[in-house]
Amino acid sequence: MDSSVKSAGDKRYQVIIIVILSFFAAMAILPFILLVSSSFTEDATLLTKGYSFIPRKFSAYAYQYLFSSNGIKIFRAYGVTFAVTIIGTGVSLLIGPMLAWTLSRRDYKRAKILSFMVFFTMLFNGGIVPSYLMWTTVFRVKNTLFGLVLPSLLFNGFYILLYKNNFTANIHPALVEAAKIDGAGELYIYFHIVLPLSLPILATIGLMVGLGYWNDWTNGLYYVNDTHLYSLQQFLKSIIDNINNLSSLSGNAGVGEALAKMPGSSIRMAMAVVGVLPVMILYPFFQKAFVAGIALGGVKE
Amino acid sequence: MAGSKQIAAISPAGCGTKTITVPHPSLYLRDFCNKKGVRSMFDNFLIRPDSLKNDYQNGEAVGFQFSVKIADYRGCFLSLHNGYYIECDGAVYSRDVQTFEVNGKGERTFDELKKCVWEHWDYGTEAIVHVKKPGGLEAGNHRIWLQQTILMQYGYALLPQLISMVIVAYIVFALLGNETGMINSMLKDPVNFYQEPKFWPFILVFVYIWKQVGYNSIIFLSAIVGIDRRLYEAAKVDGATKWQQIWFVTLPMLRSTIITLMLLQVGRIFYSDFGLFYQVPMDSGALYDVTNTVDTYVYRSLMVLNNVSIASAGSTYQAVVGFALVFCVNLVVRRLDRNNALF
């Protein structure tokens, strides 16, 4: 390779490209720095002088507040989010590949019509109103943990498509035939042959599903009013909503008092930091699978 | 690249096992087809099949060498290399006897490589690993087990993609908030952004791009690595600079990807990003003129006004027109490039 021999033009090119990429990297990372630094700034300074990239007056009060007894709600919300993420990802990994495996089988006669039903809904579905009515009136998931797990569980034809493509490409029908001749049942084939051969795709999709559950706030918005069941994201949202409502009423009697009781700006920022922290810490470890997942999806849905 | 974060952790970037036959005088791989797993992201091998050779000094074999690629799809800086785990016929060769030859700069030890902070090993560039072994390898079958370990180097450009719109709304608020926002504290006349509709079309577009750029770049990257390297080699032979290579090779090769992605986005114009339009403007009534989309309209009719019939009407309208649009766009995409069509 002659890539080591750089002409003057190439050098100039490299400088320009480094500048551009540094700019992009800064754009990506600076808002997070702002978030973290404002969570470490004293609240009063934040109110009088505003946010800045470097804390003007350092204070860890926000985190003290969060982790003292005042912040019990945030731990509850954390718990809900953890539970929903783990249950949702687990169940999704259990049933998603099963459906896809059925669809990918050539000896299943109704695979075609079933596939159509699954994949057509990716492009054309009734939208939020019918699903809202169905989940609340038929399945009565309102204000239960199910409301946070179920609606997104059965609603993703895209992952089914990825599983199915993977099965068709990687699991040869002869393998299944051979197992059958040896006397293996369908369940045995699925759990002992199909799943072990599909671990990479399970990891990739499991990761995306888990991330989806962790970041999900729409289910909470529609199906949960009970503050005890607030997930982390919804809890964060409710706080900022309250502040906005109160500030729009400012001038009315008692509003100032209520506003004063609300968590201050630095505490809000600290909560947001706490909300993204697990993702930011785990990110280096799952980045590769995540990138593979995006490349796999190719065209996003 | 500058700005990307470096985390000191060892990652097994990839490993490969090869069975090698050595007829005199050169060595080659007998069976390079490896059943187990992907070796590097876009190739299925790390060690080039026919690259195993003995190293000679004054006519005497002093070791062996083979060519490797980097497993990491972005390539990496040489300073992130820490020596490899090399096992040949059961014997392990430590980092002290390994030297590394890349970018045409001759053999270097891994201690020297630690200092090459700015030298990049590009994806697709071959490097030669030399291992000192007096006498070299004998002719015959050899099995080399290579584990490439590099210190992880992570770009955080994907980070915005990973966080929820709620957090994005917090960040936007920190920047644009009324009295305390970062931007307002720099301006002489503070602007009440959450009451001023005229800024929001730009803010929302900017936030969306900020969140998606890492994601889209990966999609384009996977298209770019699919481009035949020989086109670049040919362009170089013709004297093309890097800019010309981008302009006359990369972009034309990406044409169908770009058009397809754009058309598919246009097709989904009726399905807005609910979080973007609902969370980021903080549901501010003054901004409804510019932030109300079908999704937020349906949501408000259903959950705030409790008007189910209006909500279903909006929802049905969105579904029917949206689907018709996707369908038409897909017809066009199929004309352009069948592989990229949705159905």
GROMACS .gro file of C-alpha atoms in nm, chain A residues 12-115:
model
  104
   12ARG     CA    1  -0.412   1.964   0.353
   13TYR     CA    2  -0.703   1.729   0.310
   14GLN     CA    3  -0.621   1.561   0.639
   15VAL     CA    4  -0.605   1.888   0.827
   16ILE     CA    5  -0.940   1.996   0.688
   17ILE     CA    6  -1.099   1.662   0.760
   18ILE     CA    7  -0.969   1.663   1.117
   19VAL     CA    8  -1.113   2.009   1.170
   20ILE     CA    9  -1.451   1.906   1.033
   21LEU     CA   10  -1.465   1.584   1.231
   22SER     CA   11  -1.353   1.758   1.548
   23PHE     CA   12  -1.637   2.001   1.498
   24PHE     CA   13  -1.886   1.717   1.465
   25ALA     CA   14  -1.743   1.539   1.767
   26ALA     CA   15  -1.764   1.860   1.968
   27MET     CA   16  -2.123   1.911   1.858
   28ALA     CA   17  -2.207   1.562   1.976
   29ILE     CA   18  -2.034   1.582   2.311
   30LEU     CA   19  -2.069   1.947   2.419
   31PRO     CA   20  -2.439   1.932   2.511
   32PHE     CA   21  -2.359   1.645   2.747
   33ILE     CA   22  -2.081   1.844   2.905
   34LEU     CA   23  -2.326   2.128   2.952
   35LEU     CA   24  -2.568   1.887   3.117
   36VAL     CA   25  -2.309   1.747   3.354
   37SER     CA   26  -2.149   2.080   3.438
   38SER     CA   27  -2.479   2.251   3.515
   39SER     CA   28  -2.572   1.964   3.745
   40PHE     CA   29  -2.257   2.044   3.942
   41THR     CA   30  -2.323   2.418   3.960
   42GLU     CA   31  -2.479   2.587   4.258
   43ASP     CA   32  -2.846   2.648   4.197
   44ALA     CA   33  -2.843   3.016   4.284
   45THR     CA   34  -2.554   3.080   4.044
   46LEU     CA   35  -2.743   2.894   3.775
   47LEU     CA   36  -3.046   3.118   3.828
   48THR     CA   37  -2.857   3.445   3.828
   49LYS     CA   38  -2.579   3.381   3.579
   50GLY     CA   39  -2.718   3.101   3.366
   51TYR     CA   40  -2.577   2.775   3.237
   52SER     CA   41  -2.217   2.740   3.129
   53PHE     CA   42  -1.978   2.472   3.016
   54ILE     CA   43  -1.758   2.507   3.323
   55PRO     CA   44  -1.934   2.526   3.661
   56ARG     CA   45  -1.911   2.888   3.780
   57LYS     CA   46  -1.957   2.781   4.138
   58PHE     CA   47  -1.905   2.414   4.206
   59SER     CA   48  -2.160   2.234   4.420
   60ALA     CA   49  -2.261   1.872   4.454
   61TYR     CA   50  -2.580   1.969   4.634
   62ALA     CA   51  -2.800   1.840   4.350
   63TYR     CA   52  -2.664   1.490   4.388
   64GLN     CA   53  -2.689   1.506   4.767
   65TYR     CA   54  -3.052   1.598   4.724
   66LEU     CA   55  -3.113   1.315   4.480
   67PHE     CA   56  -2.958   1.051   4.698
   68SER     CA   57  -3.104   1.170   5.026
   69SER     CA   58  -3.454   1.071   5.136
   70ASN     CA   59  -3.602   1.351   4.925
   71GLY     CA   60  -3.504   1.164   4.616
   72ILE     CA   61  -3.684   0.838   4.696
   73LYS     CA   62  -3.906   0.892   4.393
   74ILE     CA   63  -3.618   0.878   4.152
   75PHE     CA   64  -3.508   0.543   4.288
   76ARG     CA   65  -3.859   0.415   4.244
   77ALA     CA   66  -3.860   0.539   3.885
   78TYR     CA   67  -3.522   0.373   3.834
   79GLY     CA   68  -3.666   0.049   3.965
   80VAL     CA   69  -3.963   0.067   3.729
   81THR     CA   70  -3.738   0.138   3.433
   82PHE     CA   71  -3.506  -0.151   3.524
   83ALA     CA   72  -3.797  -0.390   3.564
   84VAL     CA   73  -3.958  -0.284   3.238
   85THR     CA   74  -3.628  -0.304   3.049
   86ILE     CA   75  -3.542  -0.648   3.178
   87ILE     CA   76  -3.888  -0.801   3.144
   88GLY     CA   77  -3.951  -0.638   2.807
   89THR     CA   78  -3.617  -0.740   2.657
   90GLY     CA   79  -3.644  -1.092   2.796
   91VAL     CA   80  -3.995  -1.155   2.668
   92SER     CA   81  -3.918  -0.990   2.338
   93LEU     CA   82  -3.618  -1.220   2.288
   94LEU     CA   83  -3.837  -1.516   2.376
   95ILE     CA   84  -4.128  -1.455   2.142
   96GLY     CA   85  -3.979  -1.250   1.858
   97PRO     CA   86  -3.743  -1.515   1.720
   98MET     CA   87  -4.014  -1.780   1.766
   99LEU     CA   88  -4.249  -1.595   1.533
  100ALA     CA   89  -3.969  -1.523   1.288
  101TRP     CA   90  -3.859  -1.886   1.291
  102THR     CA   91  -4.210  -1.995   1.203
  103LEU     CA   92  -4.223  -1.744   0.920
  104SER     CA   93  -3.885  -1.851   0.785
  105ARG     CA   94  -3.980  -2.218   0.762
  106ARG     CA   95  -4.043  -2.327   0.405
  107ASP     CA   96  -4.253  -2.623   0.512
  108TYR     CA   97  -4.505  -2.400   0.684
  109LYS     CA   98  -4.789  -2.348   0.439
  110ARG     CA   99  -4.938  -2.033   0.584
  111ALA     CA  100  -4.604  -1.855   0.621
  112LYS     CA  101  -4.681  -1.627   0.330
  113ILE     CA  102  -5.009  -1.487   0.457
  114LEU     CA  103  -4.873  -1.464   0.811
  115SER     CA  104  -4.564  -1.278   0.689
   0.00000   0.00000   0.00000
